[in-house]
Amino acid sequence: MLPMSEKLIWRVEGMDCASCVASLTGALQKLPGVSDIEVNLMAERLTASLSTATPAEVERRVASLGFKATPLGVAAVDAPVHDHSHHDHDDPADAAKPWWATGKAKLTWLLGGLVGSAYLLSLVLPERLTYPLFLLATAVALVPFGRRAIALARSGNPFSIETLMCTAAIGAAIIGAAEEAAVVVLLFALGEMLENVAAGRARAGIRALADLMPRTALRMTAAGAIEEIPAARLQIGDLVLVRPGDRLPCDGTIEEGRSALDESPVTGESVPVARGPGDTVRAGSINAEAALKIRVTHAASDNTVARIIRMVEEATASRAPTQRFIERFSSWWTPGAMIVALLVILGAPVLLGWDWSTSLYRGLAVLLIACPCALVISVPAAMASGLSAGARRGLLVKGGAALETIGSAHAIAFDKTGTLTEGRPSVTDLIPAEGRSEHELLALAGAVEQGSGHPLAKAILAEASQRGLSLPLARGFSAVPGKEVRAVVAGKVVAIGSPRHAPVAGTLAEALDRLESAGKTVSVVLSGPAPLGLIAFRDEPRADARTGLATLSALGVRPLMLTGDNARTGAAIGASLGLDVKAELLPEDKLREIAALKAQGAVAMVGDGINDAPALAAASVGIAMGGGTDVALETADAAVLKDRVTGVAELVALSRATMANVKQNVAVAVGLKGVFLVTTLAGITGLWPAIMADTGATVLVTLNALRLLRWKPS
């Protein structure tokens, strides 16, 4: 018996639409001892927790529905299993075959040959000799489809498309319309084959991300020799040689060499970036100029590309609000349509004077229109394509719900430091109090800030290092978020904080006014209650900040800045960028501002992913930017990898393009069914156009969704 906390993972082949996912999930939910079932269509993954059930029982239940489950092991939370080498067909033997040679394709060719031959022979032979050929074509198709319909019915899904199609085909054959029954099963098989091809193309968008990683790496040994090994075998601490023109096989830090890196495959940033010793680099980037020696900082299963793939696969499994609504609607659609079909069959002869043959024929056609496949796939197909298109351009979104919300936001709030600004402030002024020196002021401030990751702390430490100062020892570090940090230095409490919470007077107050009026950020250094002096910083706005904010305004979204900095600095930067500013905000103040914005509609918050975690979580959707690869990938609901404000506007545009695609898909799915329902009841169209209303619409919405893979920001 497996522990309840342990999940197993399988690769499931043969799924090509959301109905497959629903059927598989429903069947496994009825299997005793199976829980926490998750089925991912795009990743072809099934994960489930087993208590009393065995893996073999799960695999038999999956096989009974016409799919193939291959165990991949334990689905550990921190290291999910991923296999990106597979293809998308029913039979594992199909994996190395082109789409036209797979099992579904062969069935389609066989049925096409039988129906085509019967039709050609009917031109020269009497009907009694060709009619059996149409019956044979129908019977051949009903074997696999009927077996699947029975399995689905046993697992609690009696209203599957297979059930409806088989019922209609058998009914047509009984009333003497075997020709149309044969065409119905042929079109159904053709539709399934095309759905499979389309699903394969959608999955190829995710597999293209895996292709960013080179298969091998050049690892340097302790003796200085170079050995070629699989990139997947790289371990943290390994030293790797990357030649000009090579893709980086790992996340790491440059130890030797300087070069320009093309990071566009990972971040979407089109301009090569200069990197040198000490700089962090990302797997999948292309080394453009000179050889680099890179120290590996993340294992292969946890590098940037692997995490992006994992994120996209998990995101495609999540459901947007629109998708959940469509699924609820479709659960009523099919039974409702079947009731209509029954009313047509039983009521039309009495109420409208139809003969029983006509009412049965048209009722069977309504049955075929009843399947909601196209409607159900309309949303996840578009969402999967949108998520994949964004990931390939450095725009990561953790699921359909976040992607849908971003485009509907009426306002987007930005943090200042590291988001609208470069996040690399530098010390511009040191104003010691009377009787103090600049060196003493800087040394005490540096002692308190040792080990801090805050941008202002880094600026203080960098200035102290540049001046060659020796920092005194400090202990008892503590912090009050948004107010101050403090430590004990040489027996005295030294604090660094905001001027709002550390009042100054006299010449220091005059200097504070002058510095803040110049748009600088100022910190006060105190020893007990006595001020030791002021330290001023300048952090320049990002080069694209004004353009990005103007683009958001053009999209009808209100940008504003929420910052803990002083009002004058905030106003100066806000005026230069052309946006509203709320300044001098503590973390709890930011939460109140976000709550007030949410009362008016959806709101997004953009921050560095470190200091803005509460505000990011409180917003309708949180977007991380500028906080580094690790933070950007793990925090918030979305991340802009290329650290550009224009990326936020691109996220909004991607969301709106995706939702427009969803609306088009729903219109096609519902519109086609509505048209064919009317024409069927009017006697204008028959059985084979009815099946086209389902399979044809499914293929159309899937192909329309695939257009999103070519999306590019304008």
PDB file of N, CA, C and O in Angstrom, residues 53-114:
ATOM      1  N   ALA A  53      -5.851   1.360  -3.833  1.00  0.00           N
ATOM      2  CA  ALA A  53      -5.731   0.979  -5.240  1.00  0.00           C
ATOM      3  C   ALA A  53      -4.260   0.781  -5.621  1.00  0.00           C
ATOM      4  O   ALA A  53      -3.363   1.342  -4.988  1.00  0.00           O
ATOM      5  N   THR A  54      -4.033  -0.013  -6.648  1.00  0.00           N
ATOM      6  CA  THR A  54      -2.681  -0.250  -7.142  1.00  0.00           C
ATOM      7  C   THR A  54      -2.472   0.487  -8.466  1.00  0.00           C
ATOM      8  O   THR A  54      -3.435   0.792  -9.171  1.00  0.00           O
ATOM      9  N   PRO A  55      -1.211   0.770  -8.823  1.00  0.00           N
ATOM     10  CA  PRO A  55      -0.948   1.397 -10.119  1.00  0.00           C
ATOM     11  C   PRO A  55      -1.528   0.606 -11.286  1.00  0.00           C
ATOM     12  O   PRO A  55      -2.018   1.182 -12.259  1.00  0.00           O
ATOM     13  N   ALA A  56      -1.493  -0.715 -11.186  1.00  0.00           N
ATOM     14  CA  ALA A  56      -2.007  -1.550 -12.276  1.00  0.00           C
ATOM     15  C   ALA A  56      -3.509  -1.335 -12.473  1.00  0.00           C
ATOM     16  O   ALA A  56      -4.003  -1.331 -13.613  1.00  0.00           O
ATOM     17  N   GLU A  57      -4.258  -1.146 -11.366  1.00  0.00           N
ATOM     18  CA  GLU A  57      -5.704  -0.896 -11.483  1.00  0.00           C
ATOM     19  C   GLU A  57      -5.967   0.424 -12.198  1.00  0.00           C
ATOM     20  O   GLU A  57      -6.880   0.529 -13.017  1.00  0.00           O
ATOM     21  N   VAL A  58      -5.163   1.437 -11.874  1.00  0.00           N
ATOM     22  CA  VAL A  58      -5.300   2.731 -12.550  1.00  0.00           C
ATOM     23  C   VAL A  58      -5.028   2.573 -14.041  1.00  0.00           C
ATOM     24  O   VAL A  58      -5.774   3.082 -14.886  1.00  0.00           O
ATOM     25  N   GLU A  59      -3.972   1.858 -14.371  1.00  0.00           N
ATOM     26  CA  GLU A  59      -3.597   1.700 -15.778  1.00  0.00           C
ATOM     27  C   GLU A  59      -4.649   0.905 -16.551  1.00  0.00           C
ATOM     28  O   GLU A  59      -4.912   1.191 -17.722  1.00  0.00           O
ATOM     29  N   ARG A  60      -5.268  -0.086 -15.896  1.00  0.00           N
ATOM     30  CA  ARG A  60      -6.332  -0.843 -16.570  1.00  0.00           C
ATOM     31  C   ARG A  60      -7.548   0.039 -16.811  1.00  0.00           C
ATOM     32  O   ARG A  60      -8.194  -0.041 -17.864  1.00  0.00           O
ATOM     33  N   ARG A  61      -7.890   0.887 -15.824  1.00  0.00           N
ATOM     34  CA  ARG A  61      -9.043   1.770 -15.999  1.00  0.00           C
ATOM     35  C   ARG A  61      -8.775   2.774 -17.134  1.00  0.00           C
ATOM     36  O   ARG A  61      -9.652   3.060 -17.944  1.00  0.00           O
ATOM     37  N   VAL A  62      -7.568   3.291 -17.196  1.00  0.00           N
ATOM     38  CA  VAL A  62      -7.200   4.215 -18.279  1.00  0.00           C
ATOM     39  C   VAL A  62      -7.281   3.511 -19.630  1.00  0.00           C
ATOM     40  O   VAL A  62      -7.811   4.051 -20.608  1.00  0.00           O
ATOM     41  N   ALA A  63      -6.764   2.275 -19.685  1.00  0.00           N
ATOM     42  CA  ALA A  63      -6.776   1.520 -20.940  1.00  0.00           C
ATOM     43  C   ALA A  63      -8.191   1.213 -21.399  1.00  0.00           C
ATOM     44  O   ALA A  63      -8.473   1.172 -22.603  1.00  0.00           O
ATOM     45  N   SER A  64      -9.108   1.026 -20.450  1.00  0.00           N
ATOM     46  CA  SER A  64     -10.490   0.704 -20.822  1.00  0.00           C
ATOM     47  C   SER A  64     -11.162   1.856 -21.553  1.00  0.00           C
ATOM     48  O   SER A  64     -12.149   1.660 -22.262  1.00  0.00           O
ATOM     49  N   LEU A  65     -10.628   3.073 -21.391  1.00  0.00           N
ATOM     50  CA  LEU A  65     -11.184   4.248 -22.068  1.00  0.00           C
ATOM     51  C   LEU A  65     -10.487   4.518 -23.400  1.00  0.00           C
ATOM     52  O   LEU A  65     -10.793   5.510 -24.065  1.00  0.00           O
ATOM     53  N   GLY A  66      -9.545   3.657 -23.766  1.00  0.00           N
ATOM     54  CA  GLY A  66      -8.873   3.829 -25.043  1.00  0.00           C
ATOM     55  C   GLY A  66      -7.582   4.614 -24.976  1.00  0.00           C
ATOM     56  O   GLY A  66      -7.020   4.980 -26.010  1.00  0.00           O
ATOM     57  N   PHE A  67      -7.084   4.889 -23.760  1.00  0.00           N
ATOM     58  CA  PHE A  67      -5.831   5.610 -23.607  1.00  0.00           C
ATOM     59  C   PHE A  67      -4.747   4.654 -23.118  1.00  0.00           C
ATOM     60  O   PHE A  67      -5.027   3.539 -22.703  1.00  0.00           O
ATOM     61  N   LYS A  68      -3.505   5.117 -23.141  1.00  0.00           N
ATOM     62  CA  LYS A  68      -2.383   4.308 -22.690  1.00  0.00           C
ATOM     63  C   LYS A  68      -1.647   5.055 -21.592  1.00  0.00           C
ATOM     64  O   LYS A  68      -1.180   6.175 -21.790  1.00  0.00           O
ATOM     65  N   ALA A  69      -1.548   4.456 -20.400  1.00  0.00           N
ATOM     66  CA  ALA A  69      -0.860   5.079 -19.273  1.00  0.00           C
ATOM     67  C   ALA A  69       0.487   4.415 -19.050  1.00  0.00           C
ATOM     68  O   ALA A  69       0.564   3.196 -18.886  1.00  0.00           O
ATOM     69  N   THR A  70       1.546   5.217 -19.047  1.00  0.00           N
ATOM     70  CA  THR A  70       2.897   4.723 -18.803  1.00  0.00           C
ATOM     71  C   THR A  70       3.404   5.331 -17.507  1.00  0.00           C
ATOM     72  O   THR A  70       3.504   6.560 -17.402  1.00  0.00           O
ATOM     73  N   PRO A  71       3.717   4.512 -16.477  1.00  0.00           N
ATOM     74  CA  PRO A  71       4.161   5.080 -15.189  1.00  0.00           C
ATOM     75  C   PRO A  71       5.503   5.796 -15.322  1.00  0.00           C
ATOM     76  O   PRO A  71       6.414   5.325 -16.009  1.00  0.00           O
ATOM     77  N   LEU A  72       5.595   6.965 -14.648  1.00  0.00           N
ATOM     78  CA  LEU A  72       6.838   7.738 -14.654  1.00  0.00           C
ATOM     79  C   LEU A  72       7.443   7.860 -13.270  1.00  0.00           C
ATOM     80  O   LEU A  72       8.471   8.497 -13.112  1.00  0.00           O
ATOM     81  N   GLY A  73       6.799   7.283 -12.257  1.00  0.00           N
ATOM     82  CA  GLY A  73       7.382   7.306 -10.927  1.00  0.00           C
ATOM     83  C   GLY A  73       6.594   8.164  -9.965  1.00  0.00           C
ATOM     84  O   GLY A  73       5.414   8.439 -10.147  1.00  0.00           O
ATOM     85  N   VAL A  74       7.289   8.595  -8.903  1.00  0.00           N
ATOM     86  CA  VAL A  74       6.669   9.386  -7.839  1.00  0.00           C
ATOM     87  C   VAL A  74       6.716  10.847  -8.231  1.00  0.00           C
ATOM     88  O   VAL A  74       7.741  11.355  -8.672  1.00  0.00           O
ATOM     89  N   ALA A  75       5.581  11.543  -8.061  1.00  0.00           N
ATOM     90  CA  ALA A  75       5.503  12.974  -8.384  1.00  0.00           C
ATOM     91  C   ALA A  75       5.886  13.771  -7.155  1.00  0.00           C
ATOM     92  O   ALA A  75       5.047  14.204  -6.387  1.00  0.00           O
ATOM     93  N   ALA A  76       7.190  13.968  -6.950  1.00  0.00           N
ATOM     94  CA  ALA A  76       7.655  14.752  -5.809  1.00  0.00           C
ATOM     95  C   ALA A  76       7.268  16.208  -5.998  1.00  0.00           C
ATOM     96  O   ALA A  76       7.291  16.733  -7.098  1.00  0.00           O
ATOM     97  N   VAL A  77       6.952  16.852  -4.886  1.00  0.00           N
ATOM     98  CA  VAL A  77       6.482  18.238  -4.951  1.00  0.00           C
ATOM     99  C   VAL A  77       7.564  19.159  -5.483  1.00  0.00           C
ATOM    100  O   VAL A  77       7.334  20.068  -6.254  1.00  0.00           O
ATOM    101  N   ASP A  78       8.822  18.923  -5.063  1.00  0.00           N
ATOM    102  CA  ASP A  78       9.879  19.852  -5.431  1.00  0.00           C
ATOM    103  C   ASP A  78      10.621  19.442  -6.678  1.00  0.00           C
ATOM    104  O   ASP A  78      11.472  20.160  -7.163  1.00  0.00           O
ATOM    105  N   ALA A  79      10.293  18.294  -7.241  1.00  0.00           N
ATOM    106  CA  ALA A  79      10.991  17.863  -8.447  1.00  0.00           C
ATOM    107  C   ALA A  79      10.087  17.046  -9.332  1.00  0.00           C
ATOM    108  O   ALA A  79      10.226  15.848  -9.483  1.00  0.00           O
ATOM    109  N   PRO A  80       9.091  17.666  -9.938  1.00  0.00           N
ATOM    110  CA  PRO A  80       8.155  16.943 -10.786  1.00  0.00           C
ATOM    111  C   PRO A  80       8.869  16.239 -11.925  1.00  0.00           C
ATOM    112  O   PRO A  80       9.893  16.691 -12.416  1.00  0.00           O
ATOM    113  N   VAL A  81       8.293  15.125 -12.338  1.00  0.00           N
ATOM    114  CA  VAL A  81       8.872  14.368 -13.440  1.00  0.00           C
ATOM    115  C   VAL A  81       8.404  14.944 -14.759  1.00  0.00           C
ATOM    116  O   VAL A  81       7.228  15.174 -14.958  1.00  0.00           O
ATOM    117  N   HIS A  82       9.324  15.172 -15.663  1.00  0.00           N
ATOM    118  CA  HIS A  82       8.962  15.733 -16.966  1.00  0.00           C
ATOM    119  C   HIS A  82       9.667  14.953 -18.053  1.00  0.00           C
ATOM    120  O   HIS A  82      10.855  14.688 -17.979  1.00  0.00           O
ATOM    121  N   ASP A  83       8.917  14.603 -19.038  1.00  0.00           N
ATOM    122  CA  ASP A  83       9.451  13.905 -20.203  1.00  0.00           C
ATOM    123  C   ASP A  83       8.986  14.644 -21.429  1.00  0.00           C
ATOM    124  O   ASP A  83       7.833  14.580 -21.804  1.00  0.00           O
ATOM    125  N   HIS A  84       9.907  15.364 -22.052  1.00  0.00           N
ATOM    126  CA  HIS A  84       9.516  16.211 -23.177  1.00  0.00           C
ATOM    127  C   HIS A  84       9.942  15.608 -24.503  1.00  0.00           C
ATOM    128  O   HIS A  84       9.998  16.282 -25.510  1.00  0.00           O
ATOM    129  N   SER A  85      10.217  14.327 -24.516  1.00  0.00           N
ATOM    130  CA  SER A  85      10.648  13.703 -25.757  1.00  0.00           C
ATOM    131  C   SER A  85       9.514  12.991 -26.467  1.00  0.00           C
ATOM    132  O   SER A  85       9.699  12.434 -27.531  1.00  0.00           O
ATOM    133  N   HIS A  86       8.326  12.989 -25.858  1.00  0.00           N
ATOM    134  CA  HIS A  86       7.250  12.161 -26.396  1.00  0.00           C
ATOM    135  C   HIS A  86       6.524  12.836 -27.546  1.00  0.00           C
ATOM    136  O   HIS A  86       6.648  14.021 -27.785  1.00  0.00           O
ATOM    137  N   HIS A  87       5.720  12.039 -28.230  1.00  0.00           N
ATOM    138  CA  HIS A  87       4.835  12.550 -29.265  1.00  0.00           C
ATOM    139  C   HIS A  87       3.407  12.282 -28.831  1.00  0.00           C
ATOM    140  O   HIS A  87       3.157  11.771 -27.758  1.00  0.00           O
ATOM    141  N   ASP A  88       2.463  12.604 -29.682  1.00  0.00           N
ATOM    142  CA  ASP A  88       1.083  12.694 -29.211  1.00  0.00           C
ATOM    143  C   ASP A  88       0.160  11.752 -29.959  1.00  0.00           C
ATOM    144  O   ASP A  88      -0.606  12.172 -30.809  1.00  0.00           O
ATOM    145  N   HIS A  89       0.216  10.477 -29.651  1.00  0.00           N
ATOM    146  CA  HIS A  89      -0.610   9.514 -30.367  1.00  0.00           C
ATOM    147  C   HIS A  89      -1.160   8.498 -29.379  1.00  0.00           C
ATOM    148  O   HIS A  89      -0.714   8.376 -28.252  1.00  0.00           O
ATOM    149  N   ASP A  90      -2.133   7.716 -29.847  1.00  0.00           N
ATOM    150  CA  ASP A  90      -2.778   6.749 -28.967  1.00  0.00           C
ATOM    151  C   ASP A  90      -1.843   5.641 -28.529  1.00  0.00           C
ATOM    152  O   ASP A  90      -1.835   5.210 -27.397  1.00  0.00           O
ATOM    153  N   ASP A  91      -1.100   5.119 -29.438  1.00  0.00           N
ATOM    154  CA  ASP A  91      -0.289   3.942 -29.208  1.00  0.00           C
ATOM    155  C   ASP A  91       1.169   4.354 -29.028  1.00  0.00           C
ATOM    156  O   ASP A  91       1.686   5.132 -29.807  1.00  0.00           O
ATOM    157  N   PRO A  92       1.873   3.824 -28.015  1.00  0.00           N
ATOM    158  CA  PRO A  92       3.279   4.162 -27.867  1.00  0.00           C
ATOM    159  C   PRO A  92       4.079   3.864 -29.131  1.00  0.00           C
ATOM    160  O   PRO A  92       5.057   4.536 -29.429  1.00  0.00           O
ATOM    161  N   ALA A  93       3.645   2.859 -29.869  1.00  0.00           N
ATOM    162  CA  ALA A  93       4.336   2.541 -31.114  1.00  0.00           C
ATOM    163  C   ALA A  93       4.177   3.644 -32.145  1.00  0.00           C
ATOM    164  O   ALA A  93       4.930   3.725 -33.110  1.00  0.00           O
ATOM    165  N   ASP A  94       3.161   4.509 -31.939  1.00  0.00           N
ATOM    166  CA  ASP A  94       2.933   5.616 -32.872  1.00  0.00           C
ATOM    167  C   ASP A  94       3.900   6.765 -32.648  1.00  0.00           C
ATOM    168  O   ASP A  94       3.948   7.702 -33.447  1.00  0.00           O
ATOM    169  N   ALA A  95       4.649   6.733 -31.535  1.00  0.00           N
ATOM    170  CA  ALA A  95       5.450   7.894 -31.155  1.00  0.00           C
ATOM    171  C   ALA A  95       6.463   8.289 -32.215  1.00  0.00           C
ATOM    172  O   ALA A  95       6.778   9.452 -32.377  1.00  0.00           O
ATOM    173  N   ALA A  96       7.006   7.316 -32.939  1.00  0.00           N
ATOM    174  CA  ALA A  96       8.022   7.629 -33.945  1.00  0.00           C
ATOM    175  C   ALA A  96       7.420   7.805 -35.333  1.00  0.00           C
ATOM    176  O   ALA A  96       8.143   7.964 -36.303  1.00  0.00           O
ATOM    177  N   LYS A  97       6.089   7.774 -35.441  1.00  0.00           N
ATOM    178  CA  LYS A  97       5.437   7.828 -36.752  1.00  0.00           C
ATOM    179  C   LYS A  97       4.919   9.231 -37.050  1.00  0.00           C
ATOM    180  O   LYS A  97       4.565   9.968 -36.140  1.00  0.00           O
ATOM    181  N   PRO A  98       4.843   9.602 -38.339  1.00  0.00           N
ATOM    182  CA  PRO A  98       4.166  10.850 -38.693  1.00  0.00           C
ATOM    183  C   PRO A  98       2.672  10.703 -38.434  1.00  0.00           C
ATOM    184  O   PRO A  98       2.149   9.587 -38.334  1.00  0.00           O
ATOM    185  N   TRP A  99       1.976  11.846 -38.348  1.00  0.00           N
ATOM    186  CA  TRP A  99       0.560  11.813 -37.960  1.00  0.00           C
ATOM    187  C   TRP A  99      -0.274  10.966 -38.907  1.00  0.00           C
ATOM    188  O   TRP A  99      -1.231  10.316 -38.498  1.00  0.00           O
ATOM    189  N   TRP A 100       0.088  10.924 -40.207  1.00  0.00           N
ATOM    190  CA  TRP A 100      -0.739  10.213 -41.176  1.00  0.00           C
ATOM    191  C   TRP A 100      -0.559   8.695 -41.124  1.00  0.00           C
ATOM    192  O   TRP A 100      -1.250   7.958 -41.822  1.00  0.00           O
ATOM    193  N   ALA A 101       0.360   8.222 -40.256  1.00  0.00           N
ATOM    194  CA  ALA A 101       0.565   6.777 -40.138  1.00  0.00           C
ATOM    195  C   ALA A 101       0.159   6.246 -38.770  1.00  0.00           C
ATOM    196  O   ALA A 101       0.423   5.085 -38.458  1.00  0.00           O
ATOM    197  N   THR A 102      -0.515   7.072 -37.972  1.00  0.00           N
ATOM    198  CA  THR A 102      -0.925   6.635 -36.639  1.00  0.00           C
ATOM    199  C   THR A 102      -2.188   5.778 -36.709  1.00  0.00           C
ATOM    200  O   THR A 102      -2.826   5.651 -37.759  1.00  0.00           O
ATOM    201  N   GLY A 103      -2.565   5.202 -35.545  1.00  0.00           N
ATOM    202  CA  GLY A 103      -3.742   4.350 -35.499  1.00  0.00           C
ATOM    203  C   GLY A 103      -5.015   5.073 -35.899  1.00  0.00           C
ATOM    204  O   GLY A 103      -5.839   4.541 -36.655  1.00  0.00           O
ATOM    205  N   LYS A 104      -5.203   6.303 -35.420  1.00  0.00           N
ATOM    206  CA  LYS A 104      -6.406   7.067 -35.775  1.00  0.00           C
ATOM    207  C   LYS A 104      -6.426   7.364 -37.265  1.00  0.00           C
ATOM    208  O   LYS A 104      -7.487   7.333 -37.900  1.00  0.00           O
ATOM    209  N   ALA A 105      -5.255   7.674 -37.825  1.00  0.00           N
ATOM    210  CA  ALA A 105      -5.197   7.973 -39.256  1.00  0.00           C
ATOM    211  C   ALA A 105      -5.513   6.719 -40.077  1.00  0.00           C
ATOM    212  O   ALA A 105      -6.244   6.783 -41.075  1.00  0.00           O
ATOM    213  N   LYS A 106      -4.989   5.566 -39.665  1.00  0.00           N
ATOM    214  CA  LYS A 106      -5.239   4.324 -40.413  1.00  0.00           C
ATOM    215  C   LYS A 106      -6.730   3.976 -40.421  1.00  0.00           C
ATOM    216  O   LYS A 106      -7.263   3.519 -41.445  1.00  0.00           O
ATOM    217  N   LEU A 107      -7.394   4.183 -39.264  1.00  0.00           N
ATOM    218  CA  LEU A 107      -8.833   3.926 -39.216  1.00  0.00           C
ATOM    219  C   LEU A 107      -9.566   4.870 -40.175  1.00  0.00           C
ATOM    220  O   LEU A 107     -10.490   4.456 -40.888  1.00  0.00           O
ATOM    221  N   THR A 108      -9.126   6.126 -40.210  1.00  0.00           N
ATOM    222  CA  THR A 108      -9.759   7.101 -41.112  1.00  0.00           C
ATOM    223  C   THR A 108      -9.566   6.698 -42.563  1.00  0.00           C
ATOM    224  O   THR A 108     -10.503   6.754 -43.375  1.00  0.00           O
ATOM    225  N   TRP A 109      -8.335   6.261 -42.929  1.00  0.00           N
ATOM    226  CA  TRP A 109      -8.071   5.857 -44.323  1.00  0.00           C
ATOM    227  C   TRP A 109      -8.909   4.631 -44.692  1.00  0.00           C
ATOM    228  O   TRP A 109      -9.427   4.532 -45.810  1.00  0.00           O
ATOM    229  N   LEU A 110      -9.028   3.676 -43.750  1.00  0.00           N
ATOM    230  CA  LEU A 110      -9.810   2.468 -44.018  1.00  0.00           C
ATOM    231  C   LEU A 110     -11.281   2.817 -44.260  1.00  0.00           C
ATOM    232  O   LEU A 110     -11.887   2.354 -45.244  1.00  0.00           O
ATOM    233  N   LEU A 111     -11.835   3.652 -43.363  1.00  0.00           N
ATOM    234  CA  LEU A 111     -13.232   4.033 -43.527  1.00  0.00           C
ATOM    235  C   LEU A 111     -13.429   4.842 -44.802  1.00  0.00           C
ATOM    236  O   LEU A 111     -14.424   4.667 -45.520  1.00  0.00           O
ATOM    237  N   GLY A 112     -12.472   5.711 -45.103  1.00  0.00           N
ATOM    238  CA  GLY A 112     -12.558   6.499 -46.329  1.00  0.00           C
ATOM    239  C   GLY A 112     -12.548   5.614 -47.560  1.00  0.00           C
ATOM    240  O   GLY A 112     -13.309   5.840 -48.514  1.00  0.00           O
ATOM    241  N   GLY A 113     -11.699   4.566 -47.533  1.00  0.00           N
ATOM    242  CA  GLY A 113     -11.643   3.633 -48.658  1.00  0.00           C
ATOM    243  C   GLY A 113     -12.944   2.869 -48.829  1.00  0.00           C
ATOM    244  O   GLY A 113     -13.453   2.711 -49.952  1.00  0.00           O
ATOM    245  N   LEU A 114     -13.521   2.398 -47.698  1.00  0.00           N
ATOM    246  CA  LEU A 114     -14.772   1.649 -47.764  1.00  0.00           C
ATOM    247  C   LEU A 114     -15.926   2.519 -48.258  1.00  0.00           C
ATOM    248  O   LEU A 114     -16.696   2.123 -49.149  1.00  0.00           O
TER     249      LEU A 114
END
